[in-house]
Short mmCIF file of C-alpha atoms and ligand atoms in Angstrom, two decimals:
data_model
loop_
_atom_site.label_atom_id
_atom_site.label_comp_id
_atom_site.label_asym_id
_atom_site.label_seq_id
_atom_site.Cartn_x
_atom_site.Cartn_y
_atom_site.Cartn_z
CA MET A 1 -6.88 2.04 -15.01
CA THR A 2 -5.82 -1.95 -16.46
CA VAL A 3 -1.88 -1.88 -17.60
CA ASP A 4 -3.24 -4.78 -19.88
CA GLU A 5 -1.61 -5.74 -23.27
CA GLN A 6 -4.10 -3.16 -24.57
CA ASP A 7 -3.23 -0.56 -22.49
CA ARG A 8 -7.07 -0.12 -21.90
CA VAL A 9 -8.36 3.19 -19.03
CA LEU A 10 -12.09 1.82 -18.45
CA ARG A 11 -14.49 4.73 -16.80
CA ASN A 12 -17.39 2.99 -15.04
CA ALA A 13 -16.47 -0.29 -15.00
CA SER A 14 -16.59 -3.18 -12.55
CA LEU A 15 -13.97 -5.67 -11.71
CA LEU A 16 -15.23 -9.03 -10.05
CA ILE A 17 -13.06 -11.23 -7.83
CA GLU A 18 -14.03 -14.53 -6.84
CA ASN A 19 -11.15 -15.62 -4.80
CA ASN A 20 -8.46 -14.66 -5.27
CA VAL A 21 -7.90 -14.20 -9.16
CA ILE A 22 -10.43 -12.24 -11.59
CA ARG A 23 -13.06 -13.26 -12.93
CA ALA A 24 -14.71 -10.29 -15.08
CA ILE A 25 -14.16 -6.85 -15.58
CA GLY A 26 -16.62 -4.49 -17.74
CA PRO A 27 -20.26 -2.23 -17.04
CA GLY A 28 -21.47 -4.36 -14.25
CA PRO A 29 -22.51 -4.57 -11.72
CA PHE A 30 -21.86 -8.59 -10.91
CA GLU A 31 -23.92 -9.86 -8.35
CA ALA A 32 -21.04 -10.41 -5.37
CA ASP A 33 -21.30 -11.70 -1.74
CA GLN A 34 -19.49 -8.08 -0.88
CA VAL A 35 -19.47 -4.58 -3.18
CA ILE A 36 -16.36 -2.22 -2.48
CA ASP A 37 -17.89 1.21 -3.98
CA ALA A 38 -15.22 2.86 -5.88
CA ARG A 39 -16.96 5.88 -7.68
CA GLY A 40 -14.72 9.11 -7.70
CA CYS A 41 -11.36 6.84 -7.30
CA PHE A 42 -9.26 5.38 -9.65
CA VAL A 43 -8.29 1.31 -9.49
CA TYR A 44 -4.43 0.39 -10.59
CA PRO A 45 -2.58 -3.52 -10.65
CA GLY A 46 -0.64 -3.92 -7.50
CA LEU A 47 2.56 -2.54 -8.17
CA VAL A 48 5.60 -4.92 -8.13
CA ASN A 49 8.77 -3.47 -6.40
CA THR A 50 12.23 -5.16 -7.38
CA HIS A 51 14.88 -4.59 -4.92
CA HIS A 52 14.46 -3.49 -1.34
CA HIS A 53 16.71 -4.03 1.23
CA LEU A 54 13.60 -4.47 4.40
CA TYR A 55 16.40 -4.23 7.01
CA GLN A 56 17.45 -1.25 6.26
CA THR A 57 14.29 0.58 7.65
CA PHE A 58 15.84 0.85 10.98
CA THR A 59 19.03 2.83 9.86
CA ARG A 60 16.73 5.51 8.14
CA ASN A 61 18.00 9.00 8.67
CA LEU A 62 21.34 8.81 10.21
CA PRO A 63 22.61 11.98 10.96
CA GLY A 64 26.51 11.12 10.26
CA VAL A 65 26.04 8.94 6.48
CA GLN A 66 24.10 11.57 4.51
CA LYS A 67 26.66 12.95 2.32
CA LEU A 68 28.42 10.00 2.03
CA GLU A 69 28.52 8.01 -1.48
CA LEU A 70 28.55 4.06 -1.38
CA PHE A 71 31.44 2.32 -0.57
CA ALA A 72 31.91 4.85 2.58
CA TRP A 73 27.85 4.58 2.83
CA LEU A 74 28.46 1.21 2.98
CA ARG A 75 30.99 0.95 5.73
CA ALA A 76 29.99 3.59 7.90
CA LEU A 77 26.72 0.95 8.05
CA TYR A 78 28.15 -2.57 8.00
CA GLY A 79 29.45 -1.94 11.82
CA ILE A 80 25.50 -0.83 13.15
CA TRP A 81 24.38 -3.72 11.09
CA ARG A 82 26.61 -6.11 12.49
CA GLY A 83 23.84 -6.21 15.32
CA LEU A 84 20.78 -7.44 13.44
CA ASN A 85 19.37 -10.16 14.97
CA ASP A 86 15.53 -12.02 14.13
CA ASP A 87 13.55 -9.24 15.81
CA CYS A 88 14.98 -7.00 13.84
CA VAL A 89 15.05 -8.30 10.49
CA TYR A 90 10.92 -9.21 10.94
CA TYR A 91 10.26 -5.34 12.75
CA ALA A 92 12.10 -3.87 9.99
CA ALA A 93 10.47 -5.72 7.08
CA LEU A 94 6.75 -5.23 8.39
CA ALA A 95 7.89 -1.29 8.64
CA GLY A 96 8.72 -1.39 5.32
CA LEU A 97 6.47 -3.86 3.85
CA GLY A 98 3.70 -1.64 5.69
CA GLU A 99 4.58 1.04 3.84
CA LEU A 100 4.87 -0.23 0.97
CA VAL A 101 1.77 -1.88 0.71
CA LYS A 102 -0.09 1.27 1.89
CA TYR A 103 1.17 3.06 -0.92
CA GLY A 104 -0.07 0.47 -3.25
CA CYS A 105 2.53 -1.90 -3.40
CA THR A 106 1.04 -5.57 -3.34
CA THR A 107 4.12 -7.82 -4.52
CA CYS A 108 7.69 -7.39 -2.55
CA MET A 109 10.85 -8.91 -3.65
CA ASP A 110 14.06 -8.13 -1.14
CA HIS A 111 17.40 -8.45 -0.84
CA HIS A 112 18.58 -9.64 2.45
CA TYR A 113 22.54 -10.04 2.27
CA VAL A 114 24.04 -9.21 5.79
CA PHE A 115 24.10 -12.61 7.33
CA PRO A 116 26.41 -12.01 10.89
CA ARG A 117 29.11 -15.22 11.17
CA ASN A 118 27.68 -16.99 13.76
CA GLY A 119 24.05 -14.76 14.05
CA SER A 120 20.69 -16.12 13.37
CA GLU A 121 20.02 -18.96 10.43
CA HIS A 122 15.95 -18.05 10.86
CA PHE A 123 16.31 -14.32 8.97
CA ILE A 124 14.52 -15.03 5.75
CA ARG A 125 12.08 -17.25 7.55
CA ARG A 126 11.12 -14.28 9.86
CA GLU A 127 10.96 -12.03 6.56
CA PHE A 128 7.84 -14.39 5.37
CA ASP A 129 6.67 -13.95 8.40
CA ALA A 130 6.43 -10.68 8.16
CA ALA A 131 5.23 -10.93 4.28
CA GLU A 132 2.45 -13.19 5.75
CA ALA A 133 1.32 -11.18 8.85
CA LEU A 134 0.68 -8.00 6.37
CA GLY A 135 -0.50 -10.29 3.61
CA VAL A 136 1.81 -9.57 1.03
CA ARG A 137 3.24 -11.27 -1.26
CA LEU A 138 7.14 -11.37 -0.97
CA CYS A 139 10.10 -12.91 -3.30
CA ALA A 140 12.79 -13.58 -0.88
CA ALA A 141 16.37 -12.91 -2.21
CA ARG A 142 18.69 -14.75 -0.94
CA GLY A 143 21.71 -12.82 -0.80
CA SER A 144 25.03 -13.13 0.26
CA MET A 145 29.00 -11.61 0.74
CA SER A 146 32.03 -14.42 0.77
CA ARG A 147 35.04 -11.70 -0.39
CA GLY A 148 35.59 -9.69 3.31
CA GLU A 149 38.29 -7.31 3.92
CA SER A 150 41.03 -9.43 4.25
CA GLU A 151 40.48 -10.94 0.49
CA GLY A 152 40.19 -7.13 -0.72
CA GLY A 153 36.77 -7.35 -0.61
CA LEU A 154 34.51 -3.92 1.16
CA PRO A 155 32.40 -5.41 4.18
CA PRO A 156 34.49 -6.38 7.63
CA ASP A 157 34.94 -10.62 7.11
CA ASP A 158 32.75 -11.17 10.47
CA LEU A 159 29.24 -10.35 7.80
CA THR A 160 30.98 -12.59 4.98
CA GLN A 161 30.29 -16.39 5.12
CA SER A 162 31.92 -19.59 3.14
CA VAL A 163 31.26 -20.49 0.21
CA ASP A 164 29.64 -23.50 1.17
CA VAL A 165 27.63 -22.58 3.60
CA ILE A 166 25.92 -19.92 2.00
CA LEU A 167 25.14 -22.64 -1.03
CA ARG A 168 24.05 -24.66 1.60
CA GLU A 169 21.86 -22.18 2.54
CA SER A 170 20.02 -21.24 -0.31
CA GLN A 171 19.46 -25.10 -1.03
CA ARG A 172 17.65 -25.07 2.02
CA LEU A 173 15.92 -21.96 1.86
CA VAL A 174 14.79 -22.83 -1.80
CA GLU A 175 13.33 -26.28 -1.28
CA THR A 176 11.32 -24.44 2.49
CA TYR A 177 10.04 -21.71 0.47
CA HIS A 178 10.11 -21.66 -3.08
CA ASP A 179 6.21 -21.89 -4.71
CA ALA A 180 6.47 -21.31 -8.13
CA SER A 181 2.37 -22.34 -8.39
CA ARG A 182 0.69 -19.24 -10.27
CA PHE A 183 -0.50 -15.98 -7.47
CA SER A 184 2.56 -17.87 -5.29
CA MET A 185 2.78 -15.75 -2.13
CA ARG A 186 6.65 -16.86 -1.55
CA THR A 187 9.75 -17.21 -4.17
CA VAL A 188 12.97 -17.25 -3.61
CA VAL A 189 16.09 -15.58 -5.14
CA LEU A 190 19.87 -15.96 -5.33
CA ALA A 191 21.77 -12.87 -4.78
CA PRO A 192 25.36 -12.66 -3.92
CA CYS A 193 25.24 -9.01 -3.13
CA SER A 194 27.65 -7.40 -5.37
CA PRO A 195 31.14 -7.94 -7.13
CA PHE A 196 32.92 -5.84 -4.76
CA SER A 197 31.37 -8.51 -1.90
CA VAL A 198 31.84 -11.58 -3.45
CA THR A 199 34.13 -14.15 -4.89
CA THR A 200 33.96 -15.46 -8.18
CA GLU A 201 33.71 -19.26 -7.11
CA LEU A 202 30.40 -17.84 -5.16
CA LEU A 203 28.96 -16.01 -8.71
CA LYS A 204 29.73 -19.25 -10.57
CA GLU A 205 28.63 -21.89 -7.92
CA SER A 206 25.65 -19.75 -6.90
CA THR A 207 24.34 -19.96 -11.22
CA LYS A 208 24.40 -23.76 -11.53
CA LEU A 209 22.17 -24.09 -7.75
CA ALA A 210 20.00 -21.49 -8.96
CA ARG A 211 19.59 -23.41 -12.88
CA SER A 212 19.58 -26.98 -11.39
CA LEU A 213 16.74 -25.06 -8.86
CA GLY A 214 14.56 -23.06 -11.55
CA VAL A 215 14.53 -19.76 -10.01
CA ARG A 216 16.45 -16.77 -10.77
CA LEU A 217 19.46 -14.81 -9.73
CA HIS A 218 20.47 -10.75 -8.71
CA THR A 219 22.27 -8.77 -7.87
CA HIS A 220 24.10 -4.80 -7.58
CA LEU A 221 25.65 -4.07 -10.47
CA GLY A 222 26.54 -1.03 -12.35
CA GLU A 223 25.22 0.72 -9.07
CA THR A 224 28.30 3.26 -8.74
CA ARG A 225 32.29 4.25 -10.49
CA ASP A 226 34.09 3.26 -7.75
CA GLU A 227 32.13 -0.33 -8.69
CA THR A 228 33.73 0.00 -12.19
CA GLU A 229 36.57 1.20 -11.24
CA TYR A 230 37.61 -1.54 -8.06
CA CYS A 231 36.42 -4.24 -10.59
CA LEU A 232 39.48 -3.07 -13.29
CA GLN A 233 41.69 -3.35 -10.98
CA THR A 234 41.23 -6.14 -8.60
CA LEU A 235 39.74 -8.24 -11.39
CA GLY A 236 40.95 -6.82 -14.48
CA LYS A 237 36.91 -6.32 -16.16
CA ARG A 238 34.22 -4.54 -16.10
CA PRO A 239 31.89 -4.92 -14.17
CA LEU A 240 29.07 -6.66 -17.07
CA GLU A 241 32.26 -8.52 -18.73
CA TYR A 242 33.05 -10.09 -15.41
CA MET A 243 29.35 -10.97 -14.73
CA GLY A 244 28.91 -12.90 -17.67
CA ASP A 245 32.21 -14.44 -17.68
CA CYS A 246 30.70 -16.09 -13.70
CA GLY A 247 27.15 -17.09 -16.20
CA TRP A 248 25.08 -13.95 -15.33
CA LEU A 249 23.36 -13.46 -18.01
CA GLY A 250 19.86 -14.38 -19.34
CA ALA A 251 16.43 -13.71 -18.80
CA ASP A 252 16.55 -15.22 -15.32
CA VAL A 253 18.64 -12.69 -14.43
CA TRP A 254 18.64 -8.93 -13.29
CA PHE A 255 20.89 -6.20 -11.90
CA ALA A 256 19.93 -3.53 -9.40
CA HIS A 257 20.69 -0.17 -10.68
CA GLY A 258 21.97 -0.76 -14.11
CA ILE A 259 23.76 2.84 -14.67
CA HIS A 260 27.10 2.24 -15.56
CA PHE A 261 26.86 0.74 -18.50
CA THR A 262 28.38 1.59 -22.02
CA ASP A 263 26.29 2.02 -25.54
CA ALA A 264 27.74 -2.71 -26.17
CA GLU A 265 26.56 -3.90 -23.00
CA LEU A 266 23.15 -2.20 -22.23
CA ARG A 267 22.56 -3.80 -25.88
CA LEU A 268 24.32 -7.05 -24.22
CA LEU A 269 21.61 -6.81 -21.72
CA ALA A 270 18.79 -6.02 -24.66
CA ASP A 271 20.00 -9.33 -26.54
CA THR A 272 20.61 -11.52 -23.46
CA GLN A 273 16.80 -10.20 -22.01
CA THR A 274 19.17 -9.00 -18.83
CA GLY A 275 16.73 -6.65 -16.32
CA VAL A 276 17.60 -4.02 -14.87
CA ALA A 277 15.74 -2.97 -11.44
CA HIS A 278 15.21 0.43 -11.56
CA CYS A 279 15.77 2.57 -8.13
CA PRO A 280 15.61 6.64 -8.65
CA VAL A 281 15.79 8.05 -5.18
CA SER A 282 18.17 5.51 -4.10
CA ASN A 283 20.78 6.86 -6.46
CA MET A 284 20.18 9.90 -6.29
CA LYS A 285 20.48 9.70 -2.42
CA LEU A 286 23.55 8.53 -2.85
CA ALA A 287 24.77 10.49 -6.50
CA SER A 288 25.54 7.21 -7.53
CA GLY A 289 24.42 8.59 -11.41
CA VAL A 290 21.40 8.88 -13.39
CA CYS A 291 20.14 4.67 -15.06
CA ARG A 292 19.82 5.40 -18.93
CA VAL A 293 15.75 4.28 -18.79
CA PRO A 294 15.57 5.97 -22.38
CA ASP A 295 18.45 4.13 -24.13
CA MET A 296 17.01 0.80 -22.51
CA LEU A 297 13.34 1.21 -23.28
CA ALA A 298 14.24 1.71 -27.26
CA LEU A 299 16.56 -0.77 -27.15
CA GLY A 300 14.48 -3.25 -25.02
CA VAL A 301 16.10 -4.05 -21.86
CA PRO A 302 13.36 -5.79 -19.44
CA LEU A 303 13.13 -2.79 -16.69
CA GLY A 304 11.42 -2.86 -13.61
CA LEU A 305 10.73 -0.53 -10.91
CA ALA A 306 12.07 -0.42 -7.07
CA VAL A 307 12.84 1.67 -4.18
CA ASP A 308 16.51 0.22 -3.02
CA GLY A 309 17.16 -0.10 1.06
CA SER A 310 15.40 1.81 3.10
CA ALA A 311 18.82 3.54 4.18
CA SER A 312 19.59 4.97 0.88
CA ASN A 313 15.73 6.13 0.18
CA ASP A 314 15.14 7.18 3.03
CA GLY A 315 11.57 4.76 2.67
CA SER A 316 9.29 2.78 0.87
CA ASN A 317 6.69 4.26 -1.42
CA LEU A 318 6.85 2.28 -4.96
CA LEU A 319 4.22 5.38 -5.78
CA ALA A 320 6.34 7.90 -4.95
CA GLU A 321 8.77 6.34 -6.93
CA ILE A 322 7.26 6.38 -9.80
CA ARG A 323 6.77 10.11 -9.50
CA ALA A 324 10.19 11.15 -8.46
CA ALA A 325 11.65 8.38 -11.84
CA TYR A 326 9.17 10.86 -13.98
CA LEU A 327 10.99 13.92 -13.14
CA LEU A 328 14.00 12.96 -12.87
CA HIS A 329 14.31 11.55 -16.46
CA ARG A 330 11.93 14.63 -17.87
CA LEU A 331 15.19 17.14 -16.19
CA VAL A 332 17.77 14.53 -18.00
CA SER A 333 15.95 13.27 -21.01
CA SER A 334 13.31 15.92 -21.76
CA ASP A 335 10.65 15.02 -24.90
CA LYS A 336 13.14 11.50 -24.75
CA ALA A 337 12.11 10.38 -21.22
CA PRO A 338 9.46 7.79 -20.35
CA THR A 339 5.55 8.90 -19.38
CA GLY A 340 3.91 8.73 -16.15
CA TYR A 341 2.04 6.01 -17.76
CA GLU A 342 5.46 3.85 -19.01
CA LEU A 343 7.06 4.56 -15.30
CA LEU A 344 3.26 2.55 -14.25
CA LYS A 345 3.83 0.17 -16.89
CA ILE A 346 7.59 -0.28 -15.65
CA ALA A 347 6.67 -0.32 -12.29
CA THR A 348 3.53 -3.10 -12.99
CA ARG A 349 4.29 -5.44 -15.69
CA GLY A 350 7.70 -4.60 -16.19
CA SER A 351 9.07 -5.44 -12.70
CA ALA A 352 6.71 -8.82 -12.81
CA ARG A 353 8.61 -9.72 -15.47
CA LEU A 354 12.00 -9.33 -13.79
CA LEU A 355 10.71 -11.64 -11.34
CA GLY A 356 9.50 -14.11 -13.54
CA ARG A 357 5.61 -13.83 -13.13
CA ASP A 358 2.61 -13.66 -15.63
CA ASP A 359 0.51 -13.65 -12.74
CA ILE A 360 0.40 -10.08 -11.53
CA GLY A 361 0.75 -6.67 -12.74
CA SER A 362 -2.42 -5.61 -14.99
CA LEU A 363 -6.01 -6.08 -14.42
CA ALA A 364 -7.73 -8.25 -16.10
CA VAL A 365 -9.57 -11.72 -16.37
CA GLY A 366 -6.99 -14.90 -14.79
CA MET A 367 -4.69 -12.54 -13.62
CA ALA A 368 -4.49 -12.29 -9.95
CA ALA A 369 -6.89 -10.04 -7.43
CA ASP A 370 -4.01 -7.48 -6.44
CA LEU A 371 -4.70 -4.22 -6.89
CA PHE A 372 -5.15 -0.45 -5.27
CA ILE A 373 -7.82 1.93 -5.34
CA LEU A 374 -6.58 6.03 -5.09
CA ASP A 375 -9.47 8.12 -3.97
CA VAL A 376 -9.02 11.53 -6.73
CA SER A 377 -12.86 12.76 -5.15
CA LEU A 378 -10.35 15.32 -2.86
CA LEU A 379 -9.47 18.50 -3.17
CA ASP A 380 -5.61 17.33 -3.52
CA GLN A 381 -6.37 15.58 -6.65
CA VAL A 382 -9.14 19.04 -8.38
CA GLY A 383 -8.14 19.27 -11.77
CA ALA A 384 -6.03 15.98 -12.44
CA LYS A 385 -9.10 13.05 -13.43
CA LEU A 386 -8.17 13.59 -16.64
CA ASP A 387 -5.68 10.89 -16.82
CA PRO A 388 -5.23 8.39 -14.43
CA ALA A 389 -2.39 6.37 -16.64
CA ASN A 390 -0.33 9.82 -16.27
CA LEU A 391 -1.17 10.14 -12.79
CA PRO A 392 1.23 8.24 -10.45
CA GLY A 393 3.93 9.75 -12.55
CA THR A 394 3.03 13.74 -13.28
CA VAL A 395 0.72 14.29 -10.67
CA GLY A 396 1.87 11.81 -7.58
CA TYR A 397 -0.48 10.65 -4.71
CA ALA A 398 0.92 11.77 -1.38
CA ARG A 399 -1.79 10.25 0.79
CA PRO A 400 -2.11 6.42 1.44
CA ALA A 401 -4.49 4.57 -0.98
CA LYS A 402 -8.05 4.22 0.23
CA TYR A 403 -7.99 -0.01 -0.74
CA VAL A 404 -5.33 -2.74 -1.30
CA ILE A 405 -6.89 -5.55 -2.23
CA ILE A 406 -3.68 -8.85 -2.30
CA ASN A 407 -4.55 -12.00 -3.58
CA GLY A 408 -8.05 -10.97 -3.06
CA GLU A 409 -8.10 -9.68 0.23
CA VAL A 410 -8.36 -6.15 1.50
CA VAL A 411 -5.51 -5.40 3.24
CA VAL A 412 -5.39 -1.82 3.65
CA ARG A 413 -9.24 -0.14 4.12
CA ASP A 414 -9.28 3.90 4.42
CA GLY A 415 -6.13 3.83 4.41
CA GLU A 416 -5.17 1.67 7.05
CA LEU A 417 -3.36 -1.30 7.54
CA THR A 418 -5.97 -4.03 7.81
CA THR A 419 -3.90 -7.19 9.03
CA ILE A 420 -1.76 -5.47 11.97
CA ASP A 421 -2.16 -3.23 14.34
CA GLU A 422 0.36 -0.48 13.06
CA ARG A 423 0.67 1.70 16.47
CA PHE A 424 1.87 -1.06 18.03
CA ALA A 425 4.52 -2.65 15.70
CA ALA A 426 5.44 0.82 14.51
CA GLN A 427 6.67 0.69 19.07
CA LYS A 428 8.09 -2.04 18.65
CA ALA A 429 9.67 -1.32 15.66
CA ASN A 430 10.80 1.50 16.56
CA ALA A 431 12.32 0.39 20.26
CA LEU A 432 13.95 -2.83 18.70
CA ALA A 433 15.83 0.39 15.67
CA MET A 434 17.24 2.63 18.56
CA LYS A 435 19.20 -1.04 20.35
CA LEU A 436 20.33 -1.60 16.98
CA VAL A 437 21.61 2.13 16.13
CA ASN A 438 22.56 2.15 19.87
CA GLY A 439 24.89 -0.72 19.25
CA GLU A 440 22.99 -2.76 21.98
CA ASN A 441 22.92 -6.09 20.09
CA ARG A 442 26.00 -6.85 19.35
CA ARG A 443 27.84 -9.90 19.67
CA ALA A 444 31.16 -10.22 21.69
ZN1 LIG B 1 20.78 -2.25 -3.09
#
């Protein structure tokens, strides 16, 4: 399944990888030092996740918040997230990224926006450490919150930082970690959290800084009706108009969710090529609404797929997200809904585009060697082999990939992570998660 420009499906094909790049695709077989026998399997380009909060892996499945919608849910969780430390961030990232990788994701964007005042400055470094340990590409979004409760925002004041600190840290992270070269494993984007948790000054200054440094911009927008109400009452404008006035439109900007947009707003997104990260499971879980994906596809709004944070999903499985998206849109849009293959394209090429990348997202000569292999010779796929393009949407695949290759390295073999000791990591992560949830990390 190439997901290339011609949407080619090749039967009985071979694929040659040299170092980290795809060198040939064709009938084969090719001469190689190492051969993976993929008979009875389908091969797909690696999935690209365009919005996540990996730290939330430690606060998933919390009994007390399961009936809440976004604002109440956030208020309930801020108090727990206050206790985040370097180890939590590292092991939560390892857990979330590990799950993503096992199910075919090869590039993940993570939006980390909780930086407790007087807390650690190493969270983003620890995320990159986790990504490196697993061998997965990471796009780290330096999130931020600057509008606390005392200024009419949603988060408690001690989870906000000053605009100066945020901009200084953002610049430092871009200069330290952002690698704009082809096949890069590390990129950085600037990502103030949402209109109800950041100041207008931060939004405006972030666009200036991002554009001067040549990095992209990301935030939450159009997620809930509460957000629209908040913007109308506090800022005097609808969310997209407000963001537009702050400089947040353009091909270097993408928003998470994008549910509550009017027809005119969708046209504005298309005209400016501003993108949307579609997060269907989170949107269903938090009862936020349904993103107008069929309309966006018709208008040409750039679209990617994402799992959103682990606490509103409550997992990190982008392969399963394709099926959830397929079913959700079938339910609400019937024959106008995207096909399984259109959603696969959104989760690969579409997502890559949101991250500003043309070196990942399809299997073609000269592209990064990022792919996953599904064994379709087992009982749970009997009869489903007719249509590899639509399979992830229409049938789904409920077990880890047989192989996952990222940047030319085998990171999953026979469904197991090859780069870390998964049981040890899970044990350590569970112990840290319990301490966080029980409030044992809280600063005096
Ligand atoms: Zn989010």
